[in-house]
Amino acid sequence: MRVRADDACPCGRERRYEQCCGPLHDGSRRAQTAEQLMRSRYSAFAAARPDYLGRTLHPASRATFSLDATREWIERTRWTCLSIIERTGGGPLDMRGTVRFDAHYVEDSTFRTHHENSLFEKRHNIWYYVRPLD
């Protein structure tokens, strides 16, 4: 694990990992909003938790997910910053939401930015990442 319990949470909230995304990663708590799930998925890359990325994928999207490939890619990257640009819906009472973000990381000594507008959906009161919209 690249993130210790008392480290600042990589998601950008001003909380320690153990009080922020850590409980979501270990399954003791669930995301209450689409943005919280998005932030926790970003933190899963930083904390080397590919299992969480698989668990939080919408069931219809899981067929193409490879735990091994995700793990290998995470080992080659260092995640540096998350910027939330816009969110639509995705609140505790919503069933769908979108989050537009920039995720900054380093791969092969090169700084990179992943831009995405993500779709999230709640099923049986659990938020899932569905797919990128662009």
mmCIF file of N, CA and C in Angstrom:
data_model
loop_
_atom_site.group_PDB
_atom_site.id
_atom_site.type_symbol
_atom_site.label_atom_id
_atom_site.label_comp_id
_atom_site.label_asym_id
_atom_site.label_seq_id
_atom_site.Cartn_x
_atom_site.Cartn_y
_atom_site.Cartn_z
ATOM 1 N N MET A 1 0.847 -1.186 0.000
ATOM 2 C CA MET A 1 0.000 0.000 0.000
ATOM 3 C C MET A 1 0.884 1.238 0.000
ATOM 4 N N ARG A 2 0.605 2.158 -0.882
ATOM 5 C CA ARG A 2 1.395 3.381 -0.996
ATOM 6 C C ARG A 2 0.942 4.476 -0.040
ATOM 7 N N VAL A 3 -0.219 4.341 0.531
ATOM 8 C CA VAL A 3 -0.776 5.365 1.414
ATOM 9 C C VAL A 3 -0.962 4.752 2.793
ATOM 10 N N ARG A 4 -0.402 5.417 3.808
ATOM 11 C CA ARG A 4 -0.576 4.948 5.187
ATOM 12 C C ARG A 4 -1.837 5.577 5.778
ATOM 13 N N ALA A 5 -2.361 4.942 6.805
ATOM 14 C CA ALA A 5 -3.614 5.380 7.429
ATOM 15 C C ALA A 5 -3.567 6.837 7.869
ATOM 16 N N ASP A 6 -2.416 7.291 8.375
ATOM 17 C CA ASP A 6 -2.343 8.662 8.882
ATOM 18 C C ASP A 6 -1.853 9.669 7.837
ATOM 19 N N ASP A 7 -1.657 9.236 6.591
ATOM 20 C CA ASP A 7 -1.310 10.157 5.505
ATOM 21 C C ASP A 7 -2.531 10.982 5.111
ATOM 22 N N ALA A 8 -2.278 12.121 4.482
ATOM 23 C CA ALA A 8 -3.373 12.893 3.896
ATOM 24 C C ALA A 8 -4.014 12.047 2.799
ATOM 25 N N CYS A 9 -5.318 12.093 2.719
ATOM 26 C CA CYS A 9 -6.010 11.297 1.704
ATOM 27 C C CYS A 9 -5.686 11.848 0.315
ATOM 28 N N PRO A 10 -5.340 10.982 -0.622
ATOM 29 C CA PRO A 10 -5.007 11.435 -1.975
ATOM 30 C C PRO A 10 -6.159 12.111 -2.716
ATOM 31 N N CYS A 11 -7.396 11.919 -2.262
ATOM 32 C CA CYS A 11 -8.555 12.451 -2.983
ATOM 33 C C CYS A 11 -8.641 13.966 -2.957
ATOM 34 N N GLY A 12 -7.852 14.614 -2.107
ATOM 35 C CA GLY A 12 -7.846 16.064 -2.065
ATOM 36 C C GLY A 12 -8.653 16.674 -0.939
ATOM 37 N N ARG A 13 -9.446 15.880 -0.259
ATOM 38 C CA ARG A 13 -10.144 16.382 0.926
ATOM 39 C C ARG A 13 -9.100 16.563 2.020
ATOM 40 N N GLU A 14 -9.300 17.468 2.892
ATOM 41 C CA GLU A 14 -8.313 17.724 3.936
ATOM 42 C C GLU A 14 -8.565 16.831 5.140
ATOM 43 N N ARG A 15 -8.460 15.521 4.897
ATOM 44 C CA ARG A 15 -8.633 14.520 5.951
ATOM 45 C C ARG A 15 -7.569 13.453 5.793
ATOM 46 N N ARG A 16 -7.361 12.718 6.871
ATOM 47 C CA ARG A 16 -6.434 11.588 6.799
ATOM 48 C C ARG A 16 -7.105 10.452 6.036
ATOM 49 N N TYR A 17 -6.285 9.639 5.393
ATOM 50 C CA TYR A 17 -6.781 8.513 4.599
ATOM 51 C C TYR A 17 -7.707 7.623 5.420
ATOM 52 N N GLU A 18 -7.337 7.343 6.673
ATOM 53 C CA GLU A 18 -8.146 6.446 7.507
ATOM 54 C C GLU A 18 -9.515 7.035 7.839
ATOM 55 N N GLN A 19 -9.691 8.341 7.688
ATOM 56 C CA GLN A 19 -10.966 8.993 7.975
ATOM 57 C C GLN A 19 -11.713 9.406 6.706
ATOM 58 N N CYS A 20 -11.118 9.119 5.566
ATOM 59 C CA CYS A 20 -11.703 9.581 4.308
ATOM 60 C C CYS A 20 -11.966 8.392 3.383
ATOM 61 N N CYS A 21 -11.071 8.100 2.482
ATOM 62 C CA CYS A 21 -11.282 7.021 1.504
ATOM 63 C C CYS A 21 -10.899 5.639 2.018
ATOM 64 N N GLY A 22 -10.080 5.560 3.049
ATOM 65 C CA GLY A 22 -9.668 4.263 3.585
ATOM 66 C C GLY A 22 -10.836 3.352 3.935
ATOM 67 N N PRO A 23 -11.839 3.835 4.683
ATOM 68 C CA PRO A 23 -12.985 2.978 5.015
ATOM 69 C C PRO A 23 -13.790 2.526 3.791
ATOM 70 N N LEU A 24 -13.807 3.320 2.739
ATOM 71 C CA LEU A 24 -14.469 2.884 1.508
ATOM 72 C C LEU A 24 -13.661 1.768 0.860
ATOM 73 N N HIS A 25 -12.351 1.927 0.845
ATOM 74 C CA HIS A 25 -11.484 0.909 0.239
ATOM 75 C C HIS A 25 -11.561 -0.424 0.971
ATOM 76 N N ASP A 26 -11.656 -0.377 2.300
ATOM 77 C CA ASP A 26 -11.681 -1.653 3.042
ATOM 78 C C ASP A 26 -13.093 -2.220 3.191
ATOM 79 N N GLY A 27 -14.092 -1.506 2.676
ATOM 80 C CA GLY A 27 -15.460 -2.017 2.671
ATOM 81 C C GLY A 27 -16.264 -1.736 3.924
ATOM 82 N N SER A 28 -15.701 -0.982 4.866
ATOM 83 C CA SER A 28 -16.446 -0.704 6.096
ATOM 84 C C SER A 28 -17.437 0.456 5.933
ATOM 85 N N ARG A 29 -17.337 1.175 4.815
ATOM 86 C CA ARG A 29 -18.266 2.267 4.528
ATOM 87 C C ARG A 29 -18.478 2.338 3.016
ATOM 88 N N ARG A 30 -19.609 2.882 2.583
ATOM 89 C CA ARG A 30 -19.910 3.050 1.162
ATOM 90 C C ARG A 30 -19.980 4.526 0.807
ATOM 91 N N ALA A 31 -19.672 4.823 -0.436
ATOM 92 C CA ALA A 31 -19.789 6.196 -0.934
ATOM 93 C C ALA A 31 -21.251 6.631 -0.887
ATOM 94 N N GLN A 32 -21.479 7.859 -0.453
ATOM 95 C CA GLN A 32 -22.833 8.397 -0.355
ATOM 96 C C GLN A 32 -23.225 9.242 -1.562
ATOM 97 N N THR A 33 -22.221 9.643 -2.356
ATOM 98 C CA THR A 33 -22.472 10.463 -3.541
ATOM 99 C C THR A 33 -21.581 9.981 -4.685
ATOM 100 N N ALA A 34 -21.928 10.410 -5.887
ATOM 101 C CA ALA A 34 -21.100 10.075 -7.053
ATOM 102 C C ALA A 34 -19.713 10.693 -6.914
ATOM 103 N N GLU A 35 -19.640 11.932 -6.434
ATOM 104 C CA GLU A 35 -18.329 12.564 -6.267
ATOM 105 C C GLU A 35 -17.481 11.815 -5.249
ATOM 106 N N GLN A 36 -18.080 11.386 -4.157
ATOM 107 C CA GLN A 36 -17.320 10.642 -3.159
ATOM 108 C C GLN A 36 -16.781 9.339 -3.758
ATOM 109 N N LEU A 37 -17.587 8.667 -4.575
ATOM 110 C CA LEU A 37 -17.102 7.451 -5.228
ATOM 111 C C LEU A 37 -15.973 7.782 -6.197
ATOM 112 N N MET A 38 -16.121 8.867 -6.957
ATOM 113 C CA MET A 38 -15.077 9.255 -7.901
ATOM 114 C C MET A 38 -13.774 9.546 -7.167
ATOM 115 N N ARG A 39 -13.856 10.312 -6.076
ATOM 116 C CA ARG A 39 -12.658 10.618 -5.295
ATOM 117 C C ARG A 39 -12.031 9.343 -4.726
ATOM 118 N N SER A 40 -12.858 8.427 -4.256
ATOM 119 C CA SER A 40 -12.329 7.189 -3.680
ATOM 120 C C SER A 40 -11.700 6.306 -4.755
ATOM 121 N N ARG A 41 -12.207 6.360 -5.966
ATOM 122 C CA ARG A 41 -11.600 5.597 -7.059
ATOM 123 C C ARG A 41 -10.244 6.199 -7.428
ATOM 124 N N TYR A 42 -10.155 7.521 -7.464
ATOM 125 C CA TYR A 42 -8.854 8.163 -7.685
ATOM 126 C C TYR A 42 -7.878 7.725 -6.592
ATOM 127 N N SER A 43 -8.319 7.779 -5.343
ATOM 128 C CA SER A 43 -7.463 7.372 -4.220
ATOM 129 C C SER A 43 -7.052 5.912 -4.321
ATOM 130 N N ALA A 44 -7.906 5.086 -4.911
ATOM 131 C CA ALA A 44 -7.561 3.669 -5.081
ATOM 132 C C ALA A 44 -6.369 3.509 -6.018
ATOM 133 N N PHE A 45 -6.264 4.360 -7.021
ATOM 134 C CA PHE A 45 -5.067 4.335 -7.869
ATOM 135 C C PHE A 45 -3.845 4.735 -7.050
ATOM 136 N N ALA A 46 -3.961 5.811 -6.274
ATOM 137 C CA ALA A 46 -2.833 6.296 -5.478
ATOM 138 C C ALA A 46 -2.436 5.315 -4.384
ATOM 139 N N ALA A 47 -3.407 4.621 -3.814
ATOM 140 C CA ALA A 47 -3.156 3.691 -2.708
ATOM 141 C C ALA A 47 -2.915 2.259 -3.188
ATOM 142 N N ALA A 48 -2.876 2.063 -4.497
ATOM 143 C CA ALA A 48 -2.653 0.734 -5.087
ATOM 144 C C ALA A 48 -3.715 -0.262 -4.619
ATOM 145 N N ARG A 49 -4.987 0.084 -4.846
ATOM 146 C CA ARG A 49 -6.122 -0.764 -4.477
ATOM 147 C C ARG A 49 -6.936 -1.129 -5.717
ATOM 148 N N PRO A 50 -6.368 -1.911 -6.640
ATOM 149 C CA PRO A 50 -7.113 -2.265 -7.849
ATOM 150 C C PRO A 50 -8.368 -3.077 -7.562
ATOM 151 N N ASP A 51 -8.387 -3.794 -6.451
ATOM 152 C CA ASP A 51 -9.575 -4.556 -6.066
ATOM 153 C C ASP A 51 -10.783 -3.635 -5.894
ATOM 154 N N TYR A 52 -10.560 -2.472 -5.301
ATOM 155 C CA TYR A 52 -11.636 -1.502 -5.095
ATOM 156 C C TYR A 52 -12.148 -0.980 -6.439
ATOM 157 N N LEU A 53 -11.246 -0.755 -7.364
ATOM 158 C CA LEU A 53 -11.659 -0.286 -8.688
ATOM 159 C C LEU A 53 -12.587 -1.299 -9.350
ATOM 160 N N GLY A 54 -12.287 -2.572 -9.202
ATOM 161 C CA GLY A 54 -13.153 -3.616 -9.753
ATOM 162 C C GLY A 54 -14.493 -3.693 -9.051
ATOM 163 N N ARG A 55 -14.476 -3.600 -7.723
ATOM 164 C CA ARG A 55 -15.723 -3.689 -6.941
ATOM 165 C C ARG A 55 -16.672 -2.541 -7.222
ATOM 166 N N THR A 56 -16.136 -1.370 -7.551
ATOM 167 C CA THR A 56 -16.986 -0.192 -7.725
ATOM 168 C C THR A 56 -17.377 0.048 -9.180
ATOM 169 N N LEU A 57 -16.986 -0.855 -10.062
ATOM 170 C CA LEU A 57 -17.450 -0.796 -11.450
ATOM 171 C C LEU A 57 -18.896 -1.271 -11.524
ATOM 172 N N HIS A 58 -19.678 -0.618 -12.339
ATOM 173 C CA HIS A 58 -21.050 -1.055 -12.587
ATOM 174 C C HIS A 58 -21.008 -2.498 -13.085
ATOM 175 N N PRO A 59 -21.900 -3.360 -12.599
ATOM 176 C CA PRO A 59 -21.874 -4.769 -13.024
ATOM 177 C C PRO A 59 -21.842 -4.958 -14.543
ATOM 178 N N ALA A 60 -22.504 -4.093 -15.295
ATOM 179 C CA ALA A 60 -22.509 -4.218 -16.757
ATOM 180 C C ALA A 60 -21.156 -3.875 -17.375
ATOM 181 N N SER A 61 -20.282 -3.223 -16.614
ATOM 182 C CA SER A 61 -18.972 -2.808 -17.128
ATOM 183 C C SER A 61 -17.837 -3.734 -16.703
ATOM 184 N N ARG A 62 -18.107 -4.705 -15.867
ATOM 185 C CA ARG A 62 -17.040 -5.522 -15.282
ATOM 186 C C ARG A 62 -16.401 -6.523 -16.240
ATOM 187 N N ALA A 63 -17.092 -6.889 -17.305
ATOM 188 C CA ALA A 63 -16.570 -7.923 -18.211
ATOM 189 C C ALA A 63 -15.230 -7.530 -18.821
ATOM 190 N N THR A 64 -14.991 -6.245 -19.008
ATOM 191 C CA THR A 64 -13.748 -5.796 -19.636
ATOM 192 C C THR A 64 -12.671 -5.411 -18.626
ATOM 193 N N PHE A 65 -12.956 -5.510 -17.332
ATOM 194 C CA PHE A 65 -11.992 -5.125 -16.296
ATOM 195 C C PHE A 65 -10.998 -6.255 -16.056
ATOM 196 N N SER A 66 -9.716 -5.921 -16.038
ATOM 197 C CA SER A 66 -8.665 -6.888 -15.730
ATOM 198 C C SER A 66 -7.937 -6.439 -14.474
ATOM 199 N N LEU A 67 -8.082 -7.197 -13.402
ATOM 200 C CA LEU A 67 -7.400 -6.874 -12.150
ATOM 201 C C LEU A 67 -5.888 -6.872 -12.352
ATOM 202 N N ASP A 68 -5.359 -7.859 -13.051
ATOM 203 C CA ASP A 68 -3.910 -7.939 -13.269
ATOM 204 C C ASP A 68 -3.389 -6.760 -14.082
ATOM 205 N N ALA A 69 -4.070 -6.411 -15.158
ATOM 206 C CA ALA A 69 -3.634 -5.283 -15.985
ATOM 207 C C ALA A 69 -3.715 -3.974 -15.206
ATOM 208 N N THR A 70 -4.764 -3.817 -14.405
ATOM 209 C CA THR A 70 -4.912 -2.612 -13.591
ATOM 210 C C THR A 70 -3.806 -2.547 -12.555
ATOM 211 N N ARG A 71 -3.514 -3.651 -11.907
ATOM 212 C CA ARG A 71 -2.436 -3.706 -10.914
ATOM 213 C C ARG A 71 -1.091 -3.337 -11.555
ATOM 214 N N GLU A 72 -0.810 -3.893 -12.716
ATOM 215 C CA GLU A 72 0.450 -3.596 -13.412
ATOM 216 C C GLU A 72 0.547 -2.119 -13.771
ATOM 217 N N TRP A 73 -0.551 -1.533 -14.235
ATOM 218 C CA TRP A 73 -0.526 -0.121 -14.597
ATOM 219 C C TRP A 73 -0.326 0.750 -13.360
ATOM 220 N N ILE A 74 -0.993 0.415 -12.262
ATOM 221 C CA ILE A 74 -0.840 1.178 -11.023
ATOM 222 C C ILE A 74 0.612 1.159 -10.562
ATOM 223 N N GLU A 75 1.285 0.037 -10.716
ATOM 224 C CA GLU A 75 2.687 -0.067 -10.298
ATOM 225 C C GLU A 75 3.597 0.859 -11.092
ATOM 226 N N ARG A 76 3.192 1.242 -12.293
ATOM 227 C CA ARG A 76 4.007 2.117 -13.143
ATOM 228 C C ARG A 76 3.664 3.600 -12.984
ATOM 229 N N THR A 77 2.704 3.919 -12.144
ATOM 230 C CA THR A 77 2.241 5.299 -12.035
ATOM 231 C C THR A 77 2.358 5.823 -10.608
ATOM 232 N N ARG A 78 2.401 7.147 -10.515
ATOM 233 C CA ARG A 78 2.325 7.842 -9.225
ATOM 234 C C ARG A 78 1.307 8.963 -9.405
ATOM 235 N N TRP A 79 0.256 8.912 -8.607
ATOM 236 C CA TRP A 79 -0.857 9.850 -8.737
ATOM 237 C C TRP A 79 -0.575 11.064 -7.873
ATOM 238 N N THR A 80 -0.694 12.263 -8.464
ATOM 239 C CA THR A 80 -0.220 13.467 -7.793
ATOM 240 C C THR A 80 -1.304 14.454 -7.388
ATOM 241 N N CYS A 81 -2.416 14.516 -8.129
ATOM 242 C CA CYS A 81 -3.419 15.536 -7.803
ATOM 243 C C CYS A 81 -4.732 15.240 -8.523
ATOM 244 N N LEU A 82 -5.818 15.513 -7.858
ATOM 245 C CA LEU A 82 -7.152 15.379 -8.445
ATOM 246 C C LEU A 82 -7.836 16.738 -8.431
ATOM 247 N N SER A 83 -8.402 17.124 -9.554
ATOM 248 C CA SER A 83 -9.168 18.368 -9.655
ATOM 249 C C SER A 83 -10.577 18.036 -10.127
ATOM 250 N N ILE A 84 -11.561 18.346 -9.296
ATOM 251 C CA ILE A 84 -12.961 18.185 -9.686
ATOM 252 C C ILE A 84 -13.365 19.465 -10.408
ATOM 253 N N ILE A 85 -13.857 19.323 -11.619
ATOM 254 C CA ILE A 85 -14.207 20.480 -12.433
ATOM 255 C C ILE A 85 -15.697 20.784 -12.358
ATOM 256 N N GLU A 86 -16.512 19.736 -12.432
ATOM 257 C CA GLU A 86 -17.968 19.933 -12.447
ATOM 258 C C GLU A 86 -18.656 18.635 -12.039
ATOM 259 N N ARG A 87 -19.786 18.771 -11.390
ATOM 260 C CA ARG A 87 -20.597 17.589 -11.069
ATOM 261 C C ARG A 87 -22.061 17.932 -11.335
ATOM 262 N N THR A 88 -22.789 16.927 -11.785
ATOM 263 C CA THR A 88 -24.209 17.077 -12.074
ATOM 264 C C THR A 88 -24.934 15.907 -11.434
ATOM 265 N N GLY A 89 -25.948 16.191 -10.620
ATOM 266 C CA GLY A 89 -26.655 15.119 -9.923
ATOM 267 C C GLY A 89 -25.692 14.386 -9.006
ATOM 268 N N GLY A 90 -25.973 13.114 -8.795
ATOM 269 C CA GLY A 90 -25.066 12.292 -8.005
ATOM 270 C C GLY A 90 -25.133 12.501 -6.509
ATOM 271 N N GLY A 91 -26.177 13.170 -6.025
ATOM 272 C CA GLY A 91 -26.327 13.385 -4.593
ATOM 273 C C GLY A 91 -26.900 12.158 -3.901
ATOM 274 N N PRO A 92 -27.024 12.210 -2.576
ATOM 275 C CA PRO A 92 -27.529 11.058 -1.825
ATOM 276 C C PRO A 92 -28.910 10.573 -2.262
ATOM 277 N N LEU A 93 -29.747 11.459 -2.793
ATOM 278 C CA LEU A 93 -31.094 11.067 -3.212
ATOM 279 C C LEU A 93 -31.206 10.797 -4.711
ATOM 280 N N ASP A 94 -30.132 11.035 -5.456
ATOM 281 C CA ASP A 94 -30.133 10.823 -6.904
ATOM 282 C C ASP A 94 -29.822 9.371 -7.246
ATOM 283 N N MET A 95 -30.168 8.987 -8.469
ATOM 284 C CA MET A 95 -29.856 7.645 -8.973
ATOM 285 C C MET A 95 -28.730 7.668 -9.998
ATOM 286 N N ARG A 96 -28.441 8.840 -10.544
ATOM 287 C CA ARG A 96 -27.365 8.996 -11.528
ATOM 288 C C ARG A 96 -26.655 10.307 -11.279
ATOM 289 N N GLY A 97 -25.440 10.383 -11.759
ATOM 290 C CA GLY A 97 -24.694 11.623 -11.661
ATOM 291 C C GLY A 97 -23.473 11.575 -12.552
ATOM 292 N N THR A 98 -22.938 12.748 -12.830
ATOM 293 C CA THR A 98 -21.697 12.834 -13.589
ATOM 294 C C THR A 98 -20.691 13.660 -12.803
ATOM 295 N N VAL A 99 -19.428 13.341 -12.999
ATOM 296 C CA VAL A 99 -18.342 14.109 -12.396
ATOM 297 C C VAL A 99 -17.281 14.309 -13.472
ATOM 298 N N ARG A 100 -16.992 15.581 -13.768
ATOM 299 C CA ARG A 100 -15.913 15.922 -14.703
ATOM 300 C C ARG A 100 -14.682 16.242 -13.857
ATOM 301 N N PHE A 101 -13.553 15.646 -14.223
ATOM 302 C CA PHE A 101 -12.351 15.810 -13.405
ATOM 303 C C PHE A 101 -11.090 15.737 -14.253
ATOM 304 N N ASP A 102 -9.996 16.198 -13.658
ATOM 305 C CA ASP A 102 -8.644 15.999 -14.172
ATOM 306 C C ASP A 102 -7.880 15.229 -13.111
ATOM 307 N N ALA A 103 -7.291 14.119 -13.499
ATOM 308 C CA ALA A 103 -6.457 13.319 -12.599
ATOM 309 C C ALA A 103 -5.021 13.416 -13.101
ATOM 310 N N HIS A 104 -4.150 13.931 -12.263
ATOM 311 C CA HIS A 104 -2.754 14.152 -12.635
ATOM 312 C C HIS A 104 -1.905 13.019 -12.074
ATOM 313 N N TYR A 105 -0.984 12.542 -12.898
ATOM 314 C CA TYR A 105 -0.136 11.428 -12.478
ATOM 315 C C TYR A 105 1.175 11.454 -13.254
ATOM 316 N N VAL A 106 2.113 10.635 -12.796
ATOM 317 C CA VAL A 106 3.405 10.484 -13.462
ATOM 318 C C VAL A 106 3.514 9.037 -13.915
ATOM 319 N N GLU A 107 3.882 8.864 -15.181
ATOM 320 C CA GLU A 107 4.122 7.530 -15.732
ATOM 321 C C GLU A 107 5.371 7.606 -16.602
ATOM 322 N N ASP A 108 6.301 6.708 -16.370
ATOM 323 C CA ASP A 108 7.555 6.696 -17.138
ATOM 324 C C ASP A 108 8.236 8.060 -17.105
ATOM 325 N N SER A 109 8.298 8.659 -15.918
ATOM 326 C CA SER A 109 8.944 9.961 -15.692
ATOM 327 C C SER A 109 8.292 11.108 -16.466
ATOM 328 N N THR A 110 7.080 10.910 -16.931
ATOM 329 C CA THR A 110 6.362 11.943 -17.673
ATOM 330 C C THR A 110 5.094 12.322 -16.916
ATOM 331 N N PHE A 111 4.909 13.636 -16.712
ATOM 332 C CA PHE A 111 3.685 14.116 -16.077
ATOM 333 C C PHE A 111 2.548 14.039 -17.086
ATOM 334 N N ARG A 112 1.425 13.495 -16.645
ATOM 335 C CA ARG A 112 0.273 13.315 -17.528
ATOM 336 C C ARG A 112 -0.999 13.777 -16.808
ATOM 337 N N THR A 113 -2.015 14.059 -17.602
ATOM 338 C CA THR A 113 -3.325 14.408 -17.055
ATOM 339 C C THR A 113 -4.386 13.594 -17.780
ATOM 340 N N HIS A 114 -5.220 12.943 -16.997
ATOM 341 C CA HIS A 114 -6.361 12.208 -17.545
ATOM 342 C C HIS A 114 -7.594 13.083 -17.336
ATOM 343 N N HIS A 115 -8.228 13.502 -18.432
ATOM 344 C CA HIS A 115 -9.456 14.309 -18.388
ATOM 345 C C HIS A 115 -10.623 13.362 -18.621
ATOM 346 N N GLU A 116 -11.646 13.473 -17.803
ATOM 347 C CA GLU A 116 -12.802 12.598 -18.015
ATOM 348 C C GLU A 116 -14.062 13.226 -17.444
ATOM 349 N N ASN A 117 -15.181 12.934 -18.089
ATOM 350 C CA ASN A 117 -16.506 13.206 -17.547
ATOM 351 C C ASN A 117 -17.124 11.832 -17.319
ATOM 352 N N SER A 118 -17.239 11.430 -16.071
ATOM 353 C CA SER A 118 -17.652 10.066 -15.715
ATOM 354 C C SER A 118 -19.131 9.994 -15.379
ATOM 355 N N LEU A 119 -19.739 8.882 -15.769
ATOM 356 C CA LEU A 119 -21.127 8.596 -15.428
ATOM 357 C C LEU A 119 -21.156 7.612 -14.262
ATOM 358 N N PHE A 120 -21.970 7.926 -13.267
ATOM 359 C CA PHE A 120 -22.150 7.074 -12.095
ATOM 360 C C PHE A 120 -23.627 6.741 -11.954
ATOM 361 N N GLU A 121 -23.898 5.564 -11.434
ATOM 362 C CA GLU A 121 -25.280 5.122 -11.248
ATOM 363 C C GLU A 121 -25.395 4.406 -9.907
ATOM 364 N N LYS A 122 -26.527 4.649 -9.244
ATOM 365 C CA LYS A 122 -26.793 3.982 -7.969
ATOM 366 C C LYS A 122 -27.759 2.833 -8.206
ATOM 367 N N ARG A 123 -27.379 1.646 -7.719
ATOM 368 C CA ARG A 123 -28.232 0.451 -7.798
ATOM 369 C C ARG A 123 -28.301 -0.149 -6.407
ATOM 370 N N HIS A 124 -29.511 -0.408 -5.938
ATOM 371 C CA HIS A 124 -29.697 -0.989 -4.600
ATOM 372 C C HIS A 124 -28.948 -0.170 -3.545
ATOM 373 N N ASN A 125 -29.013 1.153 -3.704
ATOM 374 C CA ASN A 125 -28.417 2.109 -2.776
ATOM 375 C C ASN A 125 -26.884 2.080 -2.761
ATOM 376 N N ILE A 126 -26.259 1.565 -3.820
ATOM 377 C CA ILE A 126 -24.797 1.517 -3.929
ATOM 378 C C ILE A 126 -24.392 2.249 -5.205
ATOM 379 N N TRP A 127 -23.469 3.211 -5.076
ATOM 380 C CA TRP A 127 -22.966 3.947 -6.227
ATOM 381 C C TRP A 127 -21.936 3.115 -6.981
ATOM 382 N N TYR A 128 -22.016 3.173 -8.329
ATOM 383 C CA TYR A 128 -21.060 2.492 -9.205
ATOM 384 C C TYR A 128 -20.576 3.450 -10.292
ATOM 385 N N TYR A 129 -19.338 3.242 -10.712
ATOM 386 C CA TYR A 129 -18.806 3.916 -11.893
ATOM 387 C C TYR A 129 -19.293 3.141 -13.111
ATOM 388 N N VAL A 130 -19.917 3.847 -14.067
ATOM 389 C CA VAL A 130 -20.459 3.182 -15.249
ATOM 390 C C VAL A 130 -19.462 3.253 -16.410
ATOM 391 N N ARG A 131 -19.123 4.499 -16.815
ATOM 392 C CA ARG A 131 -18.232 4.656 -17.965
ATOM 393 C C ARG A 131 -17.910 6.134 -18.154
ATOM 394 N N PRO A 132 -16.881 6.407 -18.959
ATOM 395 C CA PRO A 132 -16.630 7.806 -19.322
ATOM 396 C C PRO A 132 -17.649 8.254 -20.368
ATOM 397 N N LEU A 133 -18.043 9.510 -20.296
ATOM 398 C CA LEU A 133 -18.969 10.058 -21.287
ATOM 399 C C LEU A 133 -18.229 10.716 -22.440
ATOM 400 N N ASP A 134 -16.980 11.075 -22.220
ATOM 401 C CA ASP A 134 -16.168 11.660 -23.305
ATOM 402 C C ASP A 134 -14.718 11.329 -23.089
#
